[in-house]
Amino acid sequence: LEPTAAAREIRAFWARVEAETAVRRDLAAFLVDHLSPPSRKDTTTMLELRYAARSDRGRVRTANQDTAYAGTRLLAVADGYGPSGAPASSAAVAALRSLETAELPAGGLLNLLEDAVQGATRAVRDAAGDDEDAGTTLTALLWTGSQLALVHIGDSRAYLLRDGELFLITHDHTVVQEMLDEGRLTAEEATTHPQRSLLLKALGGGAPPVPDLRLHDPLPGDRYLLCSDGLTGVVPEERIRALLTGGQGPDDCVRALTEAANDAGGPDNISCVVADVRGTPA
Protein backbone atom coordinates (compact mmCIF):
# COMPACT_ATOMS: atom_id res chain seq x y z
CA LEU A 1 0.00 0.00 0.00
CA GLU A 2 1.01 3.63 -0.55
CA PRO A 3 1.86 5.41 2.73
CA THR A 4 -1.31 7.56 2.57
CA ALA A 5 -3.55 4.55 1.92
CA ALA A 6 -1.79 2.55 4.63
CA ALA A 7 -2.31 5.37 7.13
CA ARG A 8 -5.99 5.50 6.22
CA GLU A 9 -6.33 1.74 6.76
CA ILE A 10 -4.59 1.98 10.13
CA ARG A 11 -6.89 4.84 11.24
CA ALA A 12 -9.96 2.86 10.17
CA PHE A 13 -8.69 -0.25 11.99
CA TRP A 14 -8.03 1.70 15.18
CA ALA A 15 -11.44 3.36 14.98
CA ARG A 16 -13.04 -0.10 14.86
CA VAL A 17 -10.96 -1.18 17.87
CA GLU A 18 -12.08 1.91 19.81
CA ALA A 19 -15.72 1.35 18.87
CA GLU A 20 -15.58 -2.28 19.98
CA THR A 21 -13.86 -1.22 23.22
CA ALA A 22 -16.61 1.33 23.86
CA VAL A 23 -19.26 -1.37 23.46
CA ARG A 24 -17.43 -3.64 25.90
CA ARG A 25 -17.02 -0.75 28.34
CA ASP A 26 -20.75 -0.04 28.25
CA LEU A 27 -21.51 -3.73 28.78
CA ALA A 28 -19.08 -3.92 31.71
CA ALA A 29 -20.61 -0.81 33.29
CA PHE A 30 -24.08 -2.27 32.82
CA LEU A 31 -23.06 -5.57 34.49
CA VAL A 32 -21.28 -3.83 37.37
CA ASP A 33 -24.32 -1.62 37.98
CA HIS A 34 -26.72 -4.54 38.07
CA LEU A 35 -24.49 -6.90 40.09
CA SER A 36 -23.36 -4.38 42.70
CA PRO A 37 -25.34 -3.90 45.92
CA PRO A 38 -27.58 -0.82 46.00
CA SER A 39 -25.79 2.39 46.93
CA ARG A 40 -27.68 5.57 46.20
CA LYS A 41 -30.81 3.63 45.31
CA ASP A 42 -33.09 3.53 48.32
CA THR A 43 -35.45 0.58 48.08
CA THR A 44 -37.95 2.45 50.28
CA THR A 45 -38.15 5.32 47.78
CA MET A 46 -40.51 5.42 44.83
CA LEU A 47 -39.46 7.30 41.71
CA GLU A 48 -41.58 9.63 39.63
CA LEU A 49 -41.05 11.83 36.59
CA ARG A 50 -41.74 15.55 36.22
CA TYR A 51 -41.56 16.58 32.58
CA ALA A 52 -42.20 19.21 29.92
CA ALA A 53 -42.01 19.34 26.13
CA ARG A 54 -41.65 22.25 23.72
CA SER A 55 -41.33 22.52 19.95
CA ASP A 56 -40.58 25.73 18.05
CA ARG A 57 -40.38 26.58 14.34
CA GLY A 58 -37.17 28.56 14.79
CA ARG A 59 -36.35 31.79 12.98
CA VAL A 60 -35.63 30.55 9.46
CA ARG A 61 -37.87 27.60 8.55
CA THR A 62 -41.38 28.35 7.27
CA ALA A 63 -42.89 25.27 8.95
CA ASN A 64 -42.22 23.07 11.95
CA GLN A 65 -41.51 19.45 11.01
CA ASP A 66 -40.53 18.41 14.55
CA THR A 67 -42.73 16.65 17.08
CA ALA A 68 -42.05 16.71 20.83
CA TYR A 69 -44.10 14.77 23.36
CA ALA A 70 -44.00 14.17 27.11
CA GLY A 71 -46.51 12.00 28.95
CA THR A 72 -46.73 9.85 32.05
CA ARG A 73 -44.78 7.02 30.41
CA LEU A 74 -43.45 8.25 27.09
CA LEU A 75 -40.95 11.01 26.27
CA ALA A 76 -40.20 11.48 22.57
CA VAL A 77 -38.68 13.78 19.98
CA ALA A 78 -38.93 13.24 16.22
CA ASP A 79 -37.39 15.43 13.51
CA GLY A 80 -39.13 15.06 10.16
CA TYR A 81 -37.61 15.81 6.77
CA GLY A 82 -38.83 16.05 3.20
CA PRO A 83 -42.07 17.59 1.92
CA SER A 84 -44.11 15.34 4.26
CA GLY A 85 -41.72 15.62 7.20
CA ALA A 86 -44.27 17.10 9.59
CA PRO A 87 -46.86 14.28 9.26
CA ALA A 88 -44.00 11.75 9.30
CA SER A 89 -42.65 12.92 12.68
CA SER A 90 -46.16 13.22 14.10
CA ALA A 91 -47.06 9.69 12.94
CA ALA A 92 -43.91 8.19 14.48
CA VAL A 93 -44.62 9.67 17.92
CA ALA A 94 -48.33 8.83 17.70
CA ALA A 95 -47.46 5.18 17.03
CA LEU A 96 -45.40 5.03 20.22
CA ARG A 97 -48.07 6.76 22.30
CA SER A 98 -50.00 3.49 22.41
CA LEU A 99 -47.37 2.42 24.96
CA GLU A 100 -48.82 4.98 27.38
CA THR A 101 -51.75 2.66 28.09
CA ALA A 102 -50.22 -0.72 27.18
CA GLU A 103 -49.47 -3.28 29.86
CA LEU A 104 -45.70 -3.26 30.22
CA PRO A 105 -44.12 -6.70 30.63
CA ALA A 106 -41.85 -7.49 33.55
CA GLY A 107 -39.25 -8.63 31.01
CA GLY A 108 -38.78 -8.08 27.31
CA LEU A 109 -39.26 -4.33 27.52
CA LEU A 110 -36.76 -3.66 24.75
CA ASN A 111 -38.53 -6.19 22.52
CA LEU A 112 -41.77 -4.30 23.11
CA LEU A 113 -40.08 -1.06 22.07
CA GLU A 114 -38.58 -2.67 18.98
CA ASP A 115 -42.02 -3.91 17.94
CA ALA A 116 -43.41 -0.42 18.50
CA VAL A 117 -40.74 1.00 16.20
CA GLN A 118 -41.85 -1.40 13.46
CA GLY A 119 -45.36 -0.02 13.89
CA ALA A 120 -43.96 3.51 13.76
CA THR A 121 -42.19 2.68 10.50
CA ARG A 122 -45.47 1.61 8.91
CA ALA A 123 -47.22 4.71 10.28
CA VAL A 124 -44.56 7.00 8.79
CA ARG A 125 -44.90 5.36 5.39
CA ASP A 126 -48.67 5.73 5.50
CA ALA A 127 -48.35 9.39 6.51
CA ALA A 128 -45.81 10.14 3.78
CA GLY A 129 -47.94 8.53 1.07
CA ASP A 130 -46.23 8.94 -2.31
CA ASP A 131 -43.51 11.15 -0.85
CA GLU A 132 -40.52 8.79 -0.98
CA ASP A 133 -38.17 11.50 0.29
CA ALA A 134 -40.00 11.94 3.59
CA GLY A 135 -38.92 10.42 6.89
CA THR A 136 -38.10 11.21 10.47
CA THR A 137 -35.69 10.60 13.29
CA LEU A 138 -37.02 9.17 16.55
CA THR A 139 -35.54 9.31 20.03
CA ALA A 140 -37.74 8.21 22.91
CA LEU A 141 -37.68 7.05 26.53
CA LEU A 142 -40.31 4.72 27.98
CA TRP A 143 -40.81 4.98 31.76
CA THR A 144 -41.74 1.86 33.74
CA GLY A 145 -41.71 3.45 37.20
CA SER A 146 -38.22 2.17 37.98
CA GLN A 147 -36.41 2.07 34.62
CA LEU A 148 -36.20 4.03 31.40
CA ALA A 149 -35.99 2.17 28.10
CA LEU A 150 -34.31 4.14 25.31
CA VAL A 151 -35.00 3.77 21.59
CA HIS A 152 -33.00 5.84 19.12
CA ILE A 153 -32.87 6.27 15.34
CA GLY A 154 -31.23 9.22 13.58
CA ASP A 155 -29.54 12.34 14.91
CA SER A 156 -31.92 13.65 17.53
CA ARG A 157 -30.25 13.11 20.89
CA ALA A 158 -30.75 12.06 24.49
CA TYR A 159 -28.65 13.39 27.36
CA LEU A 160 -28.42 12.51 31.04
CA LEU A 161 -27.52 15.18 33.60
CA ARG A 162 -26.27 13.48 36.78
CA ASP A 163 -24.44 15.19 39.64
CA GLY A 164 -23.86 18.25 37.47
CA GLU A 165 -22.22 16.29 34.64
CA LEU A 166 -23.82 16.00 31.20
CA PHE A 167 -23.60 12.68 29.37
CA LEU A 168 -24.67 12.03 25.77
CA ILE A 169 -26.43 8.63 25.85
CA THR A 170 -27.21 8.30 22.14
CA HIS A 171 -24.98 7.93 19.08
CA ASP A 172 -25.77 9.95 15.95
CA HIS A 173 -26.65 7.83 12.91
CA THR A 174 -25.06 10.19 10.40
CA VAL A 175 -22.38 10.04 7.72
CA VAL A 176 -20.30 12.59 9.62
CA GLN A 177 -20.49 10.61 12.88
CA GLU A 178 -19.35 7.48 11.02
CA MET A 179 -16.41 9.42 9.61
CA LEU A 180 -15.56 10.62 13.11
CA ASP A 181 -15.74 7.07 14.45
CA GLU A 182 -13.40 5.87 11.72
CA GLY A 183 -10.91 8.67 12.30
CA ARG A 184 -11.47 10.21 8.87
CA LEU A 185 -12.70 13.50 10.31
CA THR A 186 -11.85 15.67 13.29
CA ALA A 187 -14.44 17.11 15.66
CA GLU A 188 -13.62 20.60 14.37
CA GLU A 189 -14.11 19.51 10.74
CA ALA A 190 -17.40 17.82 11.62
CA THR A 191 -19.03 21.07 12.77
CA THR A 192 -18.75 22.60 9.29
CA HIS A 193 -18.98 19.48 7.12
CA PRO A 194 -21.52 19.98 4.29
CA GLN A 195 -23.03 16.52 4.94
CA ARG A 196 -23.31 16.82 8.71
CA SER A 197 -27.10 16.28 8.55
CA LEU A 198 -27.01 13.33 6.14
CA LEU A 199 -28.62 10.40 7.96
CA LEU A 200 -27.60 6.75 7.83
CA LYS A 201 -30.73 5.63 9.69
CA ALA A 202 -34.24 7.06 9.80
CA LEU A 203 -37.87 5.99 9.75
CA GLY A 204 -39.22 6.23 6.22
CA GLY A 205 -38.66 4.54 2.90
CA GLY A 206 -36.45 1.50 2.50
CA ALA A 207 -35.88 -1.38 4.86
CA PRO A 208 -36.96 -0.84 8.49
CA PRO A 209 -33.93 0.42 10.45
CA VAL A 210 -32.47 -1.44 13.40
CA PRO A 211 -32.87 0.96 16.35
CA ASP A 212 -30.46 1.46 19.21
CA LEU A 213 -32.11 0.03 22.34
CA ARG A 214 -30.91 0.34 25.90
CA LEU A 215 -32.15 0.24 29.50
CA HIS A 216 -31.28 2.98 31.99
CA ASP A 217 -31.54 2.83 35.76
CA PRO A 218 -32.41 6.37 36.89
CA LEU A 219 -31.50 7.87 40.24
CA PRO A 220 -33.31 10.60 42.19
CA GLY A 221 -31.98 13.93 41.00
CA ASP A 222 -31.29 12.79 37.42
CA ARG A 223 -32.44 15.01 34.60
CA TYR A 224 -32.96 13.73 31.04
CA LEU A 225 -33.01 15.84 27.89
CA LEU A 226 -34.30 14.72 24.49
CA CYS A 227 -33.78 17.19 21.65
CA SER A 228 -33.64 17.62 17.91
CA ASP A 229 -30.51 18.86 16.16
CA GLY A 230 -32.09 22.30 15.96
CA LEU A 231 -30.75 22.70 19.50
CA THR A 232 -27.45 20.81 19.40
CA GLY A 233 -26.50 22.18 15.97
CA VAL A 234 -26.20 25.75 17.28
CA VAL A 235 -25.94 25.59 21.09
CA PRO A 236 -22.70 24.15 22.54
CA GLU A 237 -23.00 21.29 25.03
CA GLU A 238 -21.46 23.36 27.80
CA ARG A 239 -24.18 25.97 27.34
CA ILE A 240 -26.82 23.22 27.35
CA ARG A 241 -25.35 21.85 30.59
CA ALA A 242 -25.44 25.31 32.16
CA LEU A 243 -29.11 25.76 31.26
CA LEU A 244 -29.99 22.29 32.58
CA THR A 245 -28.25 23.01 35.90
CA GLY A 246 -29.70 26.51 36.29
CA GLY A 247 -32.24 25.51 38.92
CA GLN A 248 -35.27 25.85 36.65
CA GLY A 249 -38.10 23.35 36.49
CA PRO A 250 -38.76 21.38 33.29
CA ASP A 251 -41.22 23.95 31.86
CA ASP A 252 -38.86 26.89 32.27
CA CYS A 253 -35.91 24.77 31.16
CA VAL A 254 -37.37 23.75 27.78
CA ARG A 255 -38.28 27.39 27.21
CA ALA A 256 -34.73 28.52 28.02
CA LEU A 257 -33.20 25.90 25.71
CA THR A 258 -35.49 26.95 22.87
CA GLU A 259 -34.65 30.62 23.42
CA ALA A 260 -30.92 29.81 23.39
CA ALA A 261 -31.26 28.12 19.98
CA ASN A 262 -33.24 31.05 18.60
CA ASP A 263 -30.73 33.52 20.02
CA ALA A 264 -28.08 31.58 18.07
CA GLY A 265 -30.00 32.21 14.85
CA GLY A 266 -32.67 29.50 15.04
CA PRO A 267 -31.80 28.05 11.61
CA ASP A 268 -33.80 24.86 12.20
CA ASN A 269 -36.86 23.66 14.08
CA ILE A 270 -36.14 23.19 17.79
CA SER A 271 -37.67 20.51 20.00
CA CYS A 272 -36.83 19.70 23.61
CA VAL A 273 -38.17 17.37 26.29
CA VAL A 274 -36.84 17.68 29.84
CA ALA A 275 -37.72 15.12 32.52
CA ASP A 276 -36.65 15.12 36.17
CA VAL A 277 -36.46 11.96 38.26
CA ARG A 278 -37.72 12.57 41.77
CA GLY A 279 -37.91 10.33 44.78
CA THR A 280 -41.01 10.07 46.95
CA PRO A 281 -41.53 8.02 50.12
CA ALA A 282 -42.89 4.54 49.41
XYZ file of N, CA, C and O in Angstrom, residues 83-214:
528
model
N -40.809 16.845 2.028
C -42.073 17.588 1.917
C -43.135 17.148 2.922
O -43.949 17.958 3.353
N -43.128 15.854 3.293
C -44.109 15.341 4.259
C -43.470 15.074 5.618
O -43.896 14.180 6.356
N -42.451 15.854 5.953
C -41.724 15.624 7.201
C -42.565 15.833 8.440
O -42.429 15.091 9.424
N -43.446 16.826 8.415
C -44.271 17.100 9.593
C -45.219 15.943 9.909
O -45.249 15.459 11.046
N -46.013 15.442 8.939
C -46.860 14.281 9.256
C -46.049 13.034 9.574
O -46.493 12.183 10.352
N -44.837 12.914 9.011
C -43.999 11.752 9.303
C -43.574 11.731 10.765
O -43.668 10.706 11.453
N -43.095 12.876 11.280
C -42.654 12.918 12.678
C -43.836 12.742 13.619
O -43.741 12.051 14.647
N -44.965 13.348 13.275
C -46.161 13.218 14.103
C -46.645 11.773 14.151
O -47.020 11.253 15.215
N -46.609 11.079 12.997
C -47.057 9.686 12.940
C -46.151 8.773 13.756
O -46.623 7.837 14.419
N -44.841 9.028 13.728
C -43.907 8.193 14.485
C -44.175 8.277 15.983
O -44.222 7.253 16.682
N -44.363 9.495 16.485
C -44.621 9.667 17.916
C -45.991 9.115 18.288
O -46.156 8.463 19.329
N -46.985 9.338 17.429
C -48.331 8.827 17.705
C -48.331 7.304 17.814
O -49.049 6.730 18.638
N -47.520 6.647 16.981
C -47.460 5.184 17.027
C -46.908 4.694 18.357
O -47.339 3.656 18.874
N -45.961 5.438 18.936
C -45.400 5.035 20.224
C -46.311 5.391 21.390
O -46.195 4.801 22.471
N -47.217 6.334 21.198
C -48.074 6.761 22.303
C -49.020 5.651 22.764
O -49.562 5.736 23.874
N -49.193 4.624 21.958
C -49.997 3.489 22.406
C -49.373 2.817 23.622
O -50.063 2.141 24.397
N -48.060 3.004 23.804
C -47.368 2.419 24.960
C -47.758 3.100 26.266
O -47.486 2.573 27.348
N -48.369 4.278 26.173
C -48.818 4.982 27.377
C -49.843 4.160 28.149
O -49.897 4.206 29.384
N -50.675 3.420 27.436
C -51.747 2.659 28.088
C -51.544 1.160 27.992
O -52.347 0.398 28.519
N -50.472 0.722 27.325
C -50.225 -0.718 27.176
C -49.728 -1.301 28.490
O -49.117 -0.609 29.311
N -50.005 -2.578 28.687
C -49.472 -3.276 29.864
C -48.014 -3.598 29.601
O -47.676 -4.309 28.652
N -47.130 -3.068 30.433
C -45.700 -3.255 30.222
C -45.258 -4.576 30.846
O -45.547 -4.844 32.017
N -44.537 -5.407 30.102
C -44.116 -6.702 30.633
C -43.015 -6.553 31.673
O -42.252 -5.571 31.660
N -42.921 -7.512 32.557
C -41.847 -7.494 33.554
C -40.493 -7.678 32.880
O -39.480 -7.137 33.318
N -40.458 -8.451 31.811
C -39.251 -8.634 31.014
C -39.576 -8.358 29.555
O -40.726 -8.199 29.172
N -38.558 -8.296 28.735
C -38.776 -8.080 27.314
C -39.214 -6.682 26.952
O -39.858 -6.474 25.917
N -38.842 -5.704 27.779
C -39.264 -4.334 27.521
C -38.663 -3.804 26.222
O -39.334 -3.107 25.445
N -37.406 -4.137 25.973
C -36.761 -3.664 24.754
C -37.393 -4.297 23.514
O -37.489 -3.660 22.461
N -37.833 -5.551 23.641
C -38.529 -6.191 22.520
C -39.841 -5.465 22.225
O -40.232 -5.307 21.063
N -40.519 -5.045 23.292
C -41.767 -4.299 23.114
C -41.505 -2.994 22.371
O -42.255 -2.620 21.460
N -40.424 -2.317 22.744
C -40.077 -1.065 22.071
C -39.711 -1.301 20.608
O -40.091 -0.531 19.716
N -38.975 -2.371 20.360
C -38.580 -2.674 18.980
C -39.811 -2.948 18.121
O -39.894 -2.501 16.977
N -40.772 -3.671 18.674
C -42.018 -3.912 17.944
C -42.761 -2.602 17.679
O -43.339 -2.406 16.608
N -42.744 -1.706 18.664
C -43.413 -0.419 18.498
C -42.758 0.399 17.395
O -43.440 1.129 16.651
N -41.442 0.277 17.258
C -40.736 0.995 16.197
C -41.149 0.458 14.825
O -41.272 1.227 13.861
N -41.378 -0.843 14.732
C -41.853 -1.399 13.460
C -43.215 -0.804 13.106
O -43.482 -0.467 11.951
N -44.076 -0.666 14.118
C -45.362 -0.018 13.894
C -45.202 1.431 13.498
O -45.932 1.948 12.635
N -44.227 2.114 14.099
C -43.964 3.508 13.758
C -43.471 3.633 12.316
O -43.821 4.589 11.608
N -42.679 2.671 11.882
C -42.191 2.681 10.498
C -43.359 2.618 9.517
O -43.419 3.375 8.541
N -44.287 1.726 9.788
C -45.465 1.614 8.915
C -46.306 2.894 8.956
O -46.809 3.353 7.926
N -46.429 3.482 10.148
C -47.217 4.711 10.283
C -46.585 5.862 9.515
O -47.284 6.670 8.889
N -45.261 5.940 9.522
C -44.559 6.996 8.787
C -44.768 6.824 7.289
O -45.021 7.793 6.561
N -44.690 5.595 6.822
C -44.900 5.358 5.385
C -46.317 5.723 4.970
O -46.529 6.299 3.899
N -47.277 5.386 5.812
C -48.669 5.734 5.500
C -48.843 7.251 5.479
O -49.548 7.795 4.619
N -48.217 7.937 6.435
C -48.353 9.392 6.511
C -47.676 10.087 5.338
O -48.163 11.108 4.845
N -46.548 9.518 4.882
C -45.808 10.139 3.784
C -46.478 9.895 2.441
O -46.297 10.680 1.501
N -47.260 8.825 2.328
C -47.941 8.528 1.071
C -46.960 8.302 -0.060
O -46.061 7.471 0.024
N -47.101 9.078 -1.134
C -46.230 8.935 -2.306
C -44.923 9.691 -2.169
O -44.092 9.663 -3.088
N -44.731 10.375 -1.065
C -43.509 11.153 -0.853
C -42.387 10.222 -0.376
O -42.238 9.966 0.823
N -41.585 9.729 -1.321
C -40.519 8.794 -0.983
C -39.337 9.463 -0.290
O -38.467 8.778 0.251
N -39.282 10.784 -0.333
C -38.174 11.505 0.289
C -38.461 11.903 1.732
O -37.626 12.531 2.379
N -39.632 11.550 2.236
C -39.997 11.945 3.595
C -39.574 10.883 4.596
O -39.521 9.688 4.304
N -39.275 11.324 5.799
C -38.921 10.425 6.885
C -38.752 11.204 8.168
O -39.042 12.404 8.227
N -38.258 10.533 9.183
C -38.099 11.207 10.473
C -37.092 10.467 11.347
O -36.909 9.250 11.204
N -36.454 11.213 12.211
C -35.686 10.605 13.290
C -36.668 10.245 14.411
O -37.820 10.681 14.404
N -36.200 9.479 15.370
C -37.025 9.171 16.548
C -36.113 8.832 17.719
O -35.296 7.908 17.629
N -36.259 9.591 18.786
C -35.540 9.312 20.032
C -36.559 9.376 21.160
O -37.236 10.390 21.314
N -36.673 8.275 21.907
C -37.739 8.210 22.913
C -37.273 7.433 24.135
O -36.388 6.574 24.065
N -37.898 7.763 25.267
C -37.684 7.047 26.525
C -39.037 6.568 27.032
O -40.001 7.338 27.066
N -39.092 5.308 27.424
C -40.310 4.723 27.983
C -40.089 4.467 29.468
O -39.160 3.746 29.850
N -40.945 5.029 30.302
C -40.809 4.980 31.757
C -41.644 3.837 32.322
O -42.840 3.733 32.049
N -41.011 2.979 33.126
C -41.735 1.863 33.741
C -42.094 2.131 35.194
O -42.831 1.360 35.805
N -41.554 3.188 35.773
C -41.705 3.455 37.196
C -40.424 3.210 37.956
O -40.228 3.739 39.057
N -39.525 2.415 37.355
C -38.224 2.169 37.981
C -37.089 2.200 36.966
O -35.933 2.347 37.331
N -37.411 2.058 35.676
C -36.410 2.073 34.622
C -36.886 2.941 33.463
O -38.073 3.211 33.306
N -35.917 3.347 32.651
C -36.197 4.032 31.397
C -35.611 3.210 30.259
O -34.428 2.841 30.304
N -36.444 2.888 29.285
C -35.988 2.166 28.103
C -35.821 3.163 26.964
O -36.739 3.918 26.643
N -34.646 3.185 26.369
C -34.314 4.142 25.314
C -34.412 3.479 23.947
O -33.931 2.358 23.754
N -35.029 4.175 22.998
C -35.001 3.770 21.593
C -34.519 4.974 20.794
O -34.943 6.101 21.051
N -33.632 4.723 19.827
C -32.999 5.840 19.122
C -32.717 5.482 17.675
O -32.138 4.429 17.384
N -33.142 6.389 16.777
C -32.869 6.269 15.343
C -32.641 7.672 14.803
O -33.515 8.539 14.922
N -31.476 7.922 14.201
C -31.235 9.220 13.579
C -30.278 10.092 14.358
O -29.381 9.605 15.058
N -30.471 11.416 14.262
C -29.540 12.344 14.909
C -30.192 13.274 15.920
O -29.564 14.257 16.337
N -31.432 13.014 16.306
C -31.918 13.647 17.530
C -31.148 12.998 18.680
O -30.578 11.919 18.510
N -31.145 13.606 19.837
C -30.249 13.115 20.894
C -30.953 12.973 22.235
O -31.980 13.605 22.483
N -30.345 12.164 23.096
C -30.751 12.057 24.492
C -29.524 12.287 25.363
O -28.442 11.751 25.082
N -29.712 13.097 26.401
C -28.647 13.394 27.359
C -29.128 13.052 28.760
O -30.326 13.133 29.069
N -28.169 12.705 29.611
C -28.418 12.513 31.041
C -27.575 13.513 31.816
O -26.348 13.579 31.631
N -28.222 14.289 32.672
C -27.521 15.177 33.600
C -27.544 14.498 34.965
O -28.608 14.282 35.544
N -26.368 14.148 35.480
C -26.266 13.484 36.783
C -25.124 14.113 37.574
O -23.987 14.190 37.102
N -25.445 14.563 38.766
C -24.439 15.186 39.636
C -23.705 16.324 38.934
O -22.496 16.508 39.105
N -24.440 17.092 38.131
C -23.856 18.247 37.471
C -23.102 17.953 36.194
O -22.662 18.871 35.513
N -22.935 16.667 35.861
C -22.219 16.288 34.643
C -23.214 15.882 33.563
O -24.210 15.204 33.848
N -22.936 16.288 32.323
C -23.825 16.001 31.200
C -23.242 14.883 30.355
O -22.088 14.959 29.909
N -24.046 13.837 30.140
C -23.604 12.678 29.371
C -24.516 12.491 28.155
O -25.740 12.441 28.301
N -23.915 12.371 26.969
C -24.669 12.027 25.767
C -24.893 10.519 25.779
O -23.927 9.744 25.826
N -26.137 10.063 25.739
C -26.427 8.631 25.855
C -26.961 8.053 24.544
O -27.443 6.919 24.529
N -26.881 8.812 23.459
C -27.207 8.296 22.142
C -26.024 8.517 21.213
O -25.103 9.288 21.524
N -26.047 7.830 20.077
C -24.982 7.934 19.076
C -25.626 8.344 17.757
O -26.551 7.673 17.279
N -25.177 9.459 17.182
C -25.774 9.950 15.951
C -25.616 8.944 14.810
O -24.514 8.422 14.583
N -26.693 8.703 14.090
C -26.651 7.833 12.914
C -26.499 8.710 11.671
O -27.432 8.865 10.876
N -25.316 9.296 11.517
C -25.056 10.194 10.400
C -23.754 9.808 9.707
O -22.894 9.122 10.279
N -23.608 10.270 8.462
C -22.378 10.036 7.715
C -21.195 10.672 8.433
O -20.120 10.080 8.550
N -21.394 11.888 8.937
C -20.300 12.590 9.617
C -19.875 11.862 10.884
O -18.680 11.739 11.174
N -20.839 11.340 11.668
C -20.486 10.607 12.882
C -19.704 9.343 12.531
O -18.754 8.981 13.229
N -20.084 8.674 11.459
C -19.353 7.480 11.023
C -17.919 7.837 10.640
O -16.973 7.115 10.972
N -17.754 8.971 9.964
C -16.410 9.422 9.608
C -15.594 9.773 10.843
O -14.385 9.501 10.907
N -16.246 10.350 11.849
C -15.561 10.622 13.115
C -15.128 9.324 13.788
O -14.001 9.210 14.278
N -16.038 8.341 13.813
C -15.741 7.067 14.450
C -14.559 6.359 13.779
O -13.783 5.661 14.435
N -14.458 6.538 12.475
C -13.397 5.870 11.715
C -12.109 6.686 11.663
O -11.133 6.266 11.043
N -12.113 7.851 12.285
C -10.912 8.673 12.305
C -10.648 9.416 11.016
O -9.538 9.924 10.787
N -11.645 9.531 10.154
C -11.474 10.212 8.868
C -11.842 11.685 8.941
O -11.759 12.390 7.940
N -12.246 12.122 10.128
C -12.700 13.496 10.306
C -12.423 13.912 11.733
O -12.562 13.095 12.661
N -12.033 15.156 11.933
C -11.846 15.670 13.292
C -13.148 16.303 13.779
O -14.035 16.629 12.986
N -13.242 16.493 15.098
C -14.439 17.114 15.665
C -14.633 18.520 15.119
O -15.767 18.960 14.884
N -13.535 19.240 14.907
C -13.624 20.597 14.371
C -14.144 20.568 12.934
O -14.982 21.399 12.543
N -13.658 19.626 12.133
C -14.110 19.512 10.743
C -15.576 19.112 10.676
O -16.306 19.529 9.769
N -16.027 18.310 11.644
C -17.404 17.817 11.625
C -18.415 18.944 11.764
O -19.509 18.880 11.204
N -18.062 19.989 12.509
C -19.028 21.069 12.769
C -19.375 21.860 11.514
O -20.436 22.484 11.453
N -18.496 21.835 10.511
C -18.750 22.600 9.291
C -18.865 21.711 8.057
O -18.919 22.210 6.931
N -18.915 20.399 8.262
C -18.984 19.484 7.117
C -20.309 19.671 6.379
O -21.374 19.744 7.009
N -20.279 19.739 5.038
C -21.525 19.978 4.291
C -22.549 18.843 4.403
O -23.738 19.064 4.124
N -22.107 17.649 4.814
C -23.033 16.516 4.937
C -23.320 16.157 6.389
O -23.704 15.029 6.684
N -23.176 17.138 7.291
C -23.312 16.822 8.714
C -24.738 16.393 9.100
O -24.933 15.807 10.153
N -25.730 16.679 8.256
C -27.101 16.279 8.554
C -27.551 15.066 7.738
O -28.725 14.686 7.824
N -26.647 14.477 6.971
C -27.011 13.325 6.137
C -27.129 12.083 7.013
O -26.171 11.660 7.653
N -28.328 11.505 7.057
C -28.618 10.396 7.961
C -28.261 9.050 7.357
O -28.452 8.813 6.159
N -27.795 8.146 8.205
C -27.604 6.751 7.826
C -28.806 5.899 8.217
O -29.044 4.842 7.627
N -29.536 6.342 9.227
C -30.726 5.630 9.689
C -31.848 6.624 9.928
O -31.619 7.712 10.469
N -33.056 6.246 9.544
C -34.243 7.058 9.800
C -35.465 6.197 9.555
O -35.381 5.124 8.943
N -36.609 6.648 10.050
C -37.871 5.988 9.745
C -38.420 6.590 8.463
O -38.587 7.800 8.365
N -38.694 5.732 7.485
C -39.216 6.231 6.216
C -39.160 5.139 5.178
O -39.457 3.977 5.453
N -38.759 5.514 3.969
C -38.663 4.543 2.896
C -37.507 3.569 3.124
O -36.637 3.783 3.962
N -37.502 2.496 2.367
C -36.448 1.501 2.499
C -36.731 0.495 3.592
O -37.809 0.471 4.189
N -35.721 -0.337 3.851
C -35.877 -1.381 4.863
C -36.020 -0.753 6.247
O -35.419 0.286 6.534
N -36.826 -1.366 7.123
C -36.959 -0.837 8.492
C -35.600 -0.788 9.181
O -34.849 -1.767 9.136
N -35.242 0.325 9.798
C -33.930 0.423 10.445
C -33.884 -0.375 11.741
O -34.910 -0.618 12.377
N -32.677 -0.781 12.111
C -32.468 -1.440 13.397
C -32.187 -0.345 14.424
O -31.172 0.354 14.334
N -33.070 -0.140 15.394
C -32.872 0.964 16.348
C -31.838 0.610 17.411
O -31.563 -0.566 17.681
N -31.260 1.639 18.006
C -30.461 1.461 19.212
C -31.426 1.328 20.381
O -32.332 2.158 20.541
N -31.234 0.294 21.196
C -32.113 0.030 22.335
C -31.260 -0.161 23.575
O -30.228 -0.839 23.535
N -31.707 0.430 24.681
C -30.906 0.336 25.903
C -31.765 0.627 27.114
O -32.679 1.451 27.049
